Short mmCIF file of C-alpha atoms in Angstrom, two decimals:
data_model
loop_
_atom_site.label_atom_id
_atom_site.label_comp_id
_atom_site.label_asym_id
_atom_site.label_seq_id
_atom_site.Cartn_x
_atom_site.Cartn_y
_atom_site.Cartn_z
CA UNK A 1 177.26 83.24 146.34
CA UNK A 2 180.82 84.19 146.80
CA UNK A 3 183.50 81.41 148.13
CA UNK A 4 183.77 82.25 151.75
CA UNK A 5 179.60 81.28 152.26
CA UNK A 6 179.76 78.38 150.10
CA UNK A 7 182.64 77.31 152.73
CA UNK A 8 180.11 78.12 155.79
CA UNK A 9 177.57 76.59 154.35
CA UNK A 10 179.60 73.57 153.66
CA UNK A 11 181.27 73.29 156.71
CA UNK A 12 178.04 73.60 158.84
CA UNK A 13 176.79 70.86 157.58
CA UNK A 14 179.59 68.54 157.23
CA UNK A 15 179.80 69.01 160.69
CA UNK A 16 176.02 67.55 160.45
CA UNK A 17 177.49 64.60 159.59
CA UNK A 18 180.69 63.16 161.88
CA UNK A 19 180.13 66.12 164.77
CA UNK A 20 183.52 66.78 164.73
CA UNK A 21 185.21 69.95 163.57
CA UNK A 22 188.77 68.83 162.54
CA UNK A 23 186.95 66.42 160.28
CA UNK A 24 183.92 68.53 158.64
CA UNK A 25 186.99 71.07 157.52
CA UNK A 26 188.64 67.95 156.41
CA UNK A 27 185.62 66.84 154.38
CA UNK A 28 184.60 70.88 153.36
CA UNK A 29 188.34 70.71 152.31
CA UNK A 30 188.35 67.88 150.02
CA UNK A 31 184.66 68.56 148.77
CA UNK A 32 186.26 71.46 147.27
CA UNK A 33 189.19 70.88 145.97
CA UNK A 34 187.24 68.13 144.35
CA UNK A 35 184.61 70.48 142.76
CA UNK A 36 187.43 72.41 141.23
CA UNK A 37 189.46 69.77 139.95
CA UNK A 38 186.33 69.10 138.20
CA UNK A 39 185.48 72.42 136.77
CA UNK A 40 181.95 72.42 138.08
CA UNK A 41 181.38 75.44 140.44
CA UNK A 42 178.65 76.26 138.45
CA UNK A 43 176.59 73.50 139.72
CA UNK A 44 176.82 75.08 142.63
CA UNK A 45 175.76 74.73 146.92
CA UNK A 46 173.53 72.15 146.44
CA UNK A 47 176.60 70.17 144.56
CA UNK A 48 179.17 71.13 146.89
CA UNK A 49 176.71 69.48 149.94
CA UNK A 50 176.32 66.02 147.90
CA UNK A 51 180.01 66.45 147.01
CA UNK A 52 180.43 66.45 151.24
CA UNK A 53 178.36 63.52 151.71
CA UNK A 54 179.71 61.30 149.31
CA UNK A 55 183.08 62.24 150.69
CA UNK A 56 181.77 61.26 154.32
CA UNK A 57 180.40 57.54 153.16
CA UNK A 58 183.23 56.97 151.52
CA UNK A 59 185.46 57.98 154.14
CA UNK A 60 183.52 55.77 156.63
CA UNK A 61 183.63 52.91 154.44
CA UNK A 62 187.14 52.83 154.07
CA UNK A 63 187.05 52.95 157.38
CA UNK A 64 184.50 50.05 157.81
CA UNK A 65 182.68 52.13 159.89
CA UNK A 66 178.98 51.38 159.43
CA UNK A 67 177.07 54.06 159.15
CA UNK A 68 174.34 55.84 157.23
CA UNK A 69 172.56 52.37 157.65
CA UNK A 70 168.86 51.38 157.40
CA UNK A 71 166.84 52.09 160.63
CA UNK A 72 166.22 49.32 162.90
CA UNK A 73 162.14 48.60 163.44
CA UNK A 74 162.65 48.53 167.23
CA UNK A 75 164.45 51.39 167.66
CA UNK A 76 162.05 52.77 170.06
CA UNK A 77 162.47 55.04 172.70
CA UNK A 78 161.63 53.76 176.15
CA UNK A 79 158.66 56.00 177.96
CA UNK A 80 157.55 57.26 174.57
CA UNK A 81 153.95 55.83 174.94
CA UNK A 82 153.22 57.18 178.27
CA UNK A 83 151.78 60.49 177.69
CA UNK A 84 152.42 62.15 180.85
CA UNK A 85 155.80 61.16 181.06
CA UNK A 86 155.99 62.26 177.37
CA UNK A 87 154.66 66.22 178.13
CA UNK A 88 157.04 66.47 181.25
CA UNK A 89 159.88 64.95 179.34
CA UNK A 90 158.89 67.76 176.88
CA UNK A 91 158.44 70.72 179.01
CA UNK A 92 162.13 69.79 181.17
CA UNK A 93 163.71 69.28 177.37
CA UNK A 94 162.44 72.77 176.29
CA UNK A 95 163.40 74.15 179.79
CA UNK A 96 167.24 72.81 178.82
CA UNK A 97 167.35 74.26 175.37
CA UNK A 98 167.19 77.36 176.95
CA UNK A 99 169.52 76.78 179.59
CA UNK A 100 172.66 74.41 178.16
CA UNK A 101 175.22 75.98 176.13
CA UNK A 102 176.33 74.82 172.67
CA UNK A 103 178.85 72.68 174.11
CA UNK A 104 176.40 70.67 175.98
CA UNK A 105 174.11 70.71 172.63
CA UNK A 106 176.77 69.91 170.73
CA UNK A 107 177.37 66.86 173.31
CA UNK A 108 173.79 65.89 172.49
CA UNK A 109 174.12 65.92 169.06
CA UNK A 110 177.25 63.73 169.04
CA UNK A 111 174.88 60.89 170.91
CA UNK A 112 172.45 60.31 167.84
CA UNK A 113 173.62 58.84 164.92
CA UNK A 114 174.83 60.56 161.49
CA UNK A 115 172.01 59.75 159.91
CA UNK A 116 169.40 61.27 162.35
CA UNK A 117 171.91 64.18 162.96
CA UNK A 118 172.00 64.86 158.87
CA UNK A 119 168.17 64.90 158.85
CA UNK A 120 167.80 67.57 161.46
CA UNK A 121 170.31 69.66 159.87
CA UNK A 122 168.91 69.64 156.66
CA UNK A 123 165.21 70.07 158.07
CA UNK A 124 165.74 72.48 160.77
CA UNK A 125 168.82 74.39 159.33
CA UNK A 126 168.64 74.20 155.79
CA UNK A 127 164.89 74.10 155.83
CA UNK A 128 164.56 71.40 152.92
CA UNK A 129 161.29 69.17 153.47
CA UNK A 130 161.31 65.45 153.96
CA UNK A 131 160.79 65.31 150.73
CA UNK A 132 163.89 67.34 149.08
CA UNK A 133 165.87 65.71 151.86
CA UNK A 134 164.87 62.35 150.17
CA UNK A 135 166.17 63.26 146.92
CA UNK A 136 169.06 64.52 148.23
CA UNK A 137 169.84 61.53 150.01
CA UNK A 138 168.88 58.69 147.83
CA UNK A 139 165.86 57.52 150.92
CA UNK A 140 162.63 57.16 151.26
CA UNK A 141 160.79 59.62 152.08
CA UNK A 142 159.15 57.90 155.26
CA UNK A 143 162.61 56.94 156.15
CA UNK A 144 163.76 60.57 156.65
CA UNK A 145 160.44 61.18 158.33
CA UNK A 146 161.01 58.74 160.90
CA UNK A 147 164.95 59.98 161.16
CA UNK A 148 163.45 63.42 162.25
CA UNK A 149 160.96 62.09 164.28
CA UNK A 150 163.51 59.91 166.25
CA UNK A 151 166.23 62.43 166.04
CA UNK A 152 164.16 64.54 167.90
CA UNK A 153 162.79 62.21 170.20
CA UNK A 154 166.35 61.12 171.35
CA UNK A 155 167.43 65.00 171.56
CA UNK A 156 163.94 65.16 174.19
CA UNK A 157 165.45 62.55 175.57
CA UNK A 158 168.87 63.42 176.38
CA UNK A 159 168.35 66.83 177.10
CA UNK A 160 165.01 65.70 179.83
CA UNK A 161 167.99 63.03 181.17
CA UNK A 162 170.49 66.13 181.61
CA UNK A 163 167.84 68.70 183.04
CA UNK A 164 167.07 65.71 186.16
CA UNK A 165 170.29 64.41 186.26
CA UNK A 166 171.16 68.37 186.99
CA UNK A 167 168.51 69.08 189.73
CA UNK A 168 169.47 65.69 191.32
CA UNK A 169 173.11 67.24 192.18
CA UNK A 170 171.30 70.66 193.49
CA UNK A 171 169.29 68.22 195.45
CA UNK A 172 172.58 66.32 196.63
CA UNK A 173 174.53 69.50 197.06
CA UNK B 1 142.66 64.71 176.78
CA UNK B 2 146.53 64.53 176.78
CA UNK B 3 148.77 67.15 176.26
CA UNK B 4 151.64 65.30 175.20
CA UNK B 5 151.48 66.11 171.00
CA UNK B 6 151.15 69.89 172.00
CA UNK B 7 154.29 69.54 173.80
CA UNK B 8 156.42 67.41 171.36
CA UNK B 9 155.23 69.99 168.67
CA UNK B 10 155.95 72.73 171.16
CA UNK B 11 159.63 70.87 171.89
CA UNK B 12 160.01 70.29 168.03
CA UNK B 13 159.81 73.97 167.55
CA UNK B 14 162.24 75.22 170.09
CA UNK B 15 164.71 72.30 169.24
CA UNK B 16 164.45 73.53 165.75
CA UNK B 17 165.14 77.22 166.64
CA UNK B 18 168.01 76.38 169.01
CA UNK B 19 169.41 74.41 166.38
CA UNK B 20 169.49 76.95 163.36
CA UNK B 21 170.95 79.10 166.22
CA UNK B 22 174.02 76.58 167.03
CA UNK B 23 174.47 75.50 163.28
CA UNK B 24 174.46 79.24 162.08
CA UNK B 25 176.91 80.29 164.52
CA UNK B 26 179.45 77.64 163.31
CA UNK B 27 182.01 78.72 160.74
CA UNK B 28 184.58 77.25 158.85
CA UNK B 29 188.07 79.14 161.20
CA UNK B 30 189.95 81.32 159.38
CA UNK B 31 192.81 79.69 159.65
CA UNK B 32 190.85 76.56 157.72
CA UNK B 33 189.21 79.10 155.40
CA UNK B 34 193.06 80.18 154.49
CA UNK B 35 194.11 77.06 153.59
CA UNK B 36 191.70 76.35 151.37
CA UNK B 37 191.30 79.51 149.52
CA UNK B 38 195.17 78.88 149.06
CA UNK B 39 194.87 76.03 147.12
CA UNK B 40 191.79 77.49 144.97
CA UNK B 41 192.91 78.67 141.25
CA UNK B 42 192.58 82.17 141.36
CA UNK B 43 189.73 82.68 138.84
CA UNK B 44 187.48 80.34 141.28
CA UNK B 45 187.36 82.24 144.12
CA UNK B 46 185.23 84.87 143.23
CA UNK B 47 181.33 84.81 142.44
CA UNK B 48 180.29 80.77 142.67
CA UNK B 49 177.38 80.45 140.25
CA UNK B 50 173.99 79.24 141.39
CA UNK B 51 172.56 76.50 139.50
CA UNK B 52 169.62 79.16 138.59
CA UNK B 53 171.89 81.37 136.97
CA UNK B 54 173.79 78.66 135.02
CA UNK B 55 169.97 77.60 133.58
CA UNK B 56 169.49 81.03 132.79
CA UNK B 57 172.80 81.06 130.97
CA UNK B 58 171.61 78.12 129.11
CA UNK B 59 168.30 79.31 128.43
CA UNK B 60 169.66 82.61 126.69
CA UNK B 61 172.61 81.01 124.55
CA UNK B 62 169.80 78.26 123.28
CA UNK B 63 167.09 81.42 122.68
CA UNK B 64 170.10 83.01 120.90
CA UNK B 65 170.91 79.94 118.78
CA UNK B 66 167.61 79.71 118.18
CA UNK B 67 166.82 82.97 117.05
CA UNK B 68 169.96 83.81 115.42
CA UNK B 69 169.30 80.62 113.36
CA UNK B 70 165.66 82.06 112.40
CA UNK B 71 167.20 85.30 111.52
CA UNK B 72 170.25 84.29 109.42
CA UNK B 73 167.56 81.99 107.81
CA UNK B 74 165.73 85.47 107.08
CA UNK B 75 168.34 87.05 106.04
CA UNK B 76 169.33 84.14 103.20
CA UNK B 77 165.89 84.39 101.86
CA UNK B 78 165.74 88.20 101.86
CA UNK B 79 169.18 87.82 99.81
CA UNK B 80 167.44 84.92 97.49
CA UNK B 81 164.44 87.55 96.54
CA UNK B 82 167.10 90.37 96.02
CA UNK B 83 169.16 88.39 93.67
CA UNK B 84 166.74 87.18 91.74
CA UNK B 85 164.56 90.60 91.70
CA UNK B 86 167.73 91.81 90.20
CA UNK B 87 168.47 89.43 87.89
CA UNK B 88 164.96 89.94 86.32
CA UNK B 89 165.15 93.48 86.33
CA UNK B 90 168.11 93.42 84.54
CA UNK B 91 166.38 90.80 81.47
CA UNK B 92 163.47 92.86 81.51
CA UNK B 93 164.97 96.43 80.47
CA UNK B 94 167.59 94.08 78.08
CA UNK B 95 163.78 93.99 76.27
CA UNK B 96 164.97 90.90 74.47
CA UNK B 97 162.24 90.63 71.00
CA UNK B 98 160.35 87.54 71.05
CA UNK B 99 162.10 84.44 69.29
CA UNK B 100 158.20 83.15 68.71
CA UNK B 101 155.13 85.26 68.19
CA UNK B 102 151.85 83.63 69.50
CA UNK B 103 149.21 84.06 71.60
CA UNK B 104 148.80 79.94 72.12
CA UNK B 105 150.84 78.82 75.59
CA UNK B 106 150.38 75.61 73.70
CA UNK B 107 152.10 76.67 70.91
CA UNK B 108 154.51 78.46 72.61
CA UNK B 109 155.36 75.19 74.85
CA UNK B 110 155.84 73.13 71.86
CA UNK B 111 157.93 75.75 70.36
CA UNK B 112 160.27 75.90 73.68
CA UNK B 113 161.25 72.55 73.53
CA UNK B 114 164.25 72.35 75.16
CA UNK B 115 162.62 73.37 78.50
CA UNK B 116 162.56 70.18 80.67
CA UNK B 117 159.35 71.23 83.24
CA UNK B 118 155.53 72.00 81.68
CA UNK B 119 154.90 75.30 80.28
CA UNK B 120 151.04 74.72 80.38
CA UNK B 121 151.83 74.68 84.14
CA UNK B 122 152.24 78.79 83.99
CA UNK B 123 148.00 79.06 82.19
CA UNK B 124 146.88 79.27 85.20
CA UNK B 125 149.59 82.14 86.68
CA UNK B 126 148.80 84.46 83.67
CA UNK B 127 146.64 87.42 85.04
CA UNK B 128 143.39 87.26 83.65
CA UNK B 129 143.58 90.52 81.39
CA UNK B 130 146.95 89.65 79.89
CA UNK B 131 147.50 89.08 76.08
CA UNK B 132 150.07 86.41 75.69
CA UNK B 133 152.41 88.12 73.05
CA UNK B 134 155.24 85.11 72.31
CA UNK B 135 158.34 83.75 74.38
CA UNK B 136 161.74 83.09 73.93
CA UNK B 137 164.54 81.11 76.22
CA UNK B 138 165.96 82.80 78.76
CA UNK B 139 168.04 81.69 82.14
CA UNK B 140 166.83 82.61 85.87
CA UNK B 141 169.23 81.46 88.59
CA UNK B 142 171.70 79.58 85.83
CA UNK B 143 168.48 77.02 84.84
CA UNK B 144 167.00 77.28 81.30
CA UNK B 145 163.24 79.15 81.68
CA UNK B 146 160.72 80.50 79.41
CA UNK B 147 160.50 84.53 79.12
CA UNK B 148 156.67 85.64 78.12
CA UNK B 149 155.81 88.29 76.82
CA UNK B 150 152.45 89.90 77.86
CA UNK B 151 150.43 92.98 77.05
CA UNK B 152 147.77 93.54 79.90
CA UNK B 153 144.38 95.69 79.45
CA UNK B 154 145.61 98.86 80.09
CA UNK B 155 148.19 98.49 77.66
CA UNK B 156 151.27 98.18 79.76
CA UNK B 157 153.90 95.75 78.79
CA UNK B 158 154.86 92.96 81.28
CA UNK B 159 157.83 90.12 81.20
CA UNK B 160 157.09 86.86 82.35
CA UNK B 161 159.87 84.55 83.37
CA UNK B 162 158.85 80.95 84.56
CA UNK B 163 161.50 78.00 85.46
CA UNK B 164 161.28 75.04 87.71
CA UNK B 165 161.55 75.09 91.63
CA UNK B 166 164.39 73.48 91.81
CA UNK B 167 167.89 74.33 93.46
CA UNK B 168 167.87 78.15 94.61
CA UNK B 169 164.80 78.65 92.93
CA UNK B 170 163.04 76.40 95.64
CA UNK B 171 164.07 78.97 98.09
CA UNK B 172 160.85 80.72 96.82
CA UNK B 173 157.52 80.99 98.89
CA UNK B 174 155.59 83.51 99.55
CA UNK B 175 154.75 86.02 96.71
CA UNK B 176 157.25 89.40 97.23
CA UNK B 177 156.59 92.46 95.43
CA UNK B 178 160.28 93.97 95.03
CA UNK B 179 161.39 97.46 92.87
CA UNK B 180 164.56 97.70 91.37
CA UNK B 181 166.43 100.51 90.40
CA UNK B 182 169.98 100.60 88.15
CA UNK B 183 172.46 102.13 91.02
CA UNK B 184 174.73 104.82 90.55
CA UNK B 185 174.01 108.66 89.24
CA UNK B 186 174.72 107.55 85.71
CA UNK B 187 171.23 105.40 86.07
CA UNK B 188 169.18 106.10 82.99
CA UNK B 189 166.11 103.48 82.85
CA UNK B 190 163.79 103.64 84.75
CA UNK B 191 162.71 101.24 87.90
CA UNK B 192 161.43 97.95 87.32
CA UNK B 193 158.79 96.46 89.55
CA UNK B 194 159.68 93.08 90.17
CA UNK B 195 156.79 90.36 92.02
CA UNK B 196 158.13 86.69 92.16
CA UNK B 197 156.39 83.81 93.62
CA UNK B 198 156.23 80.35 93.54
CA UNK B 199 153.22 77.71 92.40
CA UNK B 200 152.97 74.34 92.06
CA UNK B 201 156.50 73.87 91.10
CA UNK B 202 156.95 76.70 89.38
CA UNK B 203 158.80 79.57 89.80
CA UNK B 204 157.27 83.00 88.48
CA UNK B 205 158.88 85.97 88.06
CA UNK B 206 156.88 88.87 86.84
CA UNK B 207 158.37 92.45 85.51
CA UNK B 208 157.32 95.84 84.59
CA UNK B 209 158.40 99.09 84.45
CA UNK B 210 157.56 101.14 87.51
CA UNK B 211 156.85 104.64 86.25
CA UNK B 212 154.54 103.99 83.30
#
């Protein structure tokens, strides 16, 4: 893999992490300098990701920032059980991934937290299974299912919110 | 029956999709992608090594250790037969008489008492159509050893040299048939056939010559 993907693939998914650009090159930055201060580019991507991670919590502990913390047991979303609510909710959602730009899903994104936002990326993006992204990082495997599961579930969420909040100013205007 | 898992799955999908799209369009700027390069030794920023290849790397130097360690064991061994094969080609055309005449290994054994290992150890190593024609002392690989001298059935003379295992000697396995001829164009004997082996302690080296 030559340096400038590495970098990509780096920065993508430090961005995964805070949502913010100036601070994923920041991290991506470090993260390497780090891995060549220590002589160990042959260990590779999947180094130079845990390398970005560790940077992150570290960064965010220093800043007594809490994150990266244990899922609450409540942390439900409201009108998840009602199933007709739930399909509409999913048909306006899909309707707005089409439509929004990736400012607006980047906006989304920034609403759930690291953790949920990590376990997307890895799933949907880097295609690792629950599984690999347990390993990876250091949780339980039916932790990072239910991090997908109500990553996504916020994402329906926000983007069903956005699509009605939208046709109530065409109805208004 | 409710349709609201078909559309979460179908909603899982497409966020999915849209979200490899809006991750994979995200690069590091080229401005950032300067900087860091800049402060990358040189030698780094070339071909980064997948973890893969770095196993494979691993897996060939051990396979090399591994079988360059089997072959320079090889090769040691080949070079313990060759000396040796040598050494009793060159006592056997010396054709050294006989410092005791007998056809006894008993006698003979008593005779050769300064050997420190069992002579009556080699009875069973003589070929069965061999007349034992006496012994004298001789030294294989620097150890004191026992020289035979036999006559087989068909008449052709044979020198038997037997000495412990030990030391270099212990090197010895697997019976080797080995001929040996003097080098050089001034070589005037002829070849010896040399077959050494090893058995129960003892080391046995048997000569001939080749063209009779």
């Amino acid at each position: 893999m030559q340096a400038g993907e590495l970098l990509d693939a780096g920065y993508r998914y430090a961005l995964a992490l805070p949502n913010d650009r100036e601070e994923a090159e920041d991290l991506v930055q470090d993260a390497w300098i780090k891995l060549h201060e220590r002589a160990r580019l042959l260990r590779g991507r999947g180094y130079f990701l845990r390398t970005i991670r560790n940077l992150f919590i570290d960064r965010h502990r220093r800043n007594r920032m809490i994150l990266l913390e244990p899922l609450p047991a409540d942390d439900r979303l409201a009108g998840s059980d009602d199933a007709s609510a739930g399909t509409s909710s999913a048909e306006s959602a899909i309707g707005a991934l089409v439509q929004i730009g990736d400012a607006q899903l980047h906006a989304a994104l920034a609403r759930l937290r690291p953790e949920e936002r990590e376990a997307l990326y890895l799933n949907a993006v880097e295609g690792l299974s629950a599984s690999r992204i347990a390993a990876m990082t250091h949780r339980p495997r039916s932790t990072v299912l239910s991090l997908i599961q109500r990553g996504k579930h916020k994402m329906q969420r926000l983007l069903h919110n956005a699509t009605e909040e939208r046709h109530e100013s065409q109805t208004r205007g | 029956m409710s349709r609201k898992p078909e559309a979460d799955a179908a909603f899982s999908r497409a966020l999915d999709g849209r979200l490899r799209a809006h991750y994979r369009n995200e690069t590091l700027s080229v401005a950032a992608r300067e900087r860091i390069l800049a402060n990358t030794p040189e030698k780094s920023r070339g071909l980064i090594r997948r973890p893969l290849f770095a196993g494979a790397l691993g897996f060939l130097l051990c396979a090399l250790l591994v079988l360059g360690g089997v072959g320079l064991r090889e090769y040691q061994t080949d070079q313990l037969y060759a000396r040796l094969a040598d050494e009793i080609a060159y006592n056997h055309r010396k054709a050294m008489p006989v410092e005791f005449a007998s056809g006894d290994l008993r006698a003979i054994a008593v005779y050769l008492d300064r050997l420190d290992f069992a002579l009556s150890g080699a009875q069973s190593q003589l070929p069965v159509d061999a007349r034992l024609l006496g012994a004298r002392y001789c030294k294989v690989d620097g150890q004191l050893a026992a020289q035979l001298q036999l006559e087989r059935a068909n008449g052709r003379l044979q020198t038997l040299y037997v000495a412990p295992a030990r030391a270099g000697l212990a090197g010895i396995a697997a019976e080797r048939r080995i001929e040996r001829s003097e080098s050089g164009p001034a070589a005037s004997t002829a070849p010896v056939r040399v077959v050494i082996w090893q058995s129960a302690g003892l080391f046995f080296g048997l000569a001939e010559d080749a063209r009779r």
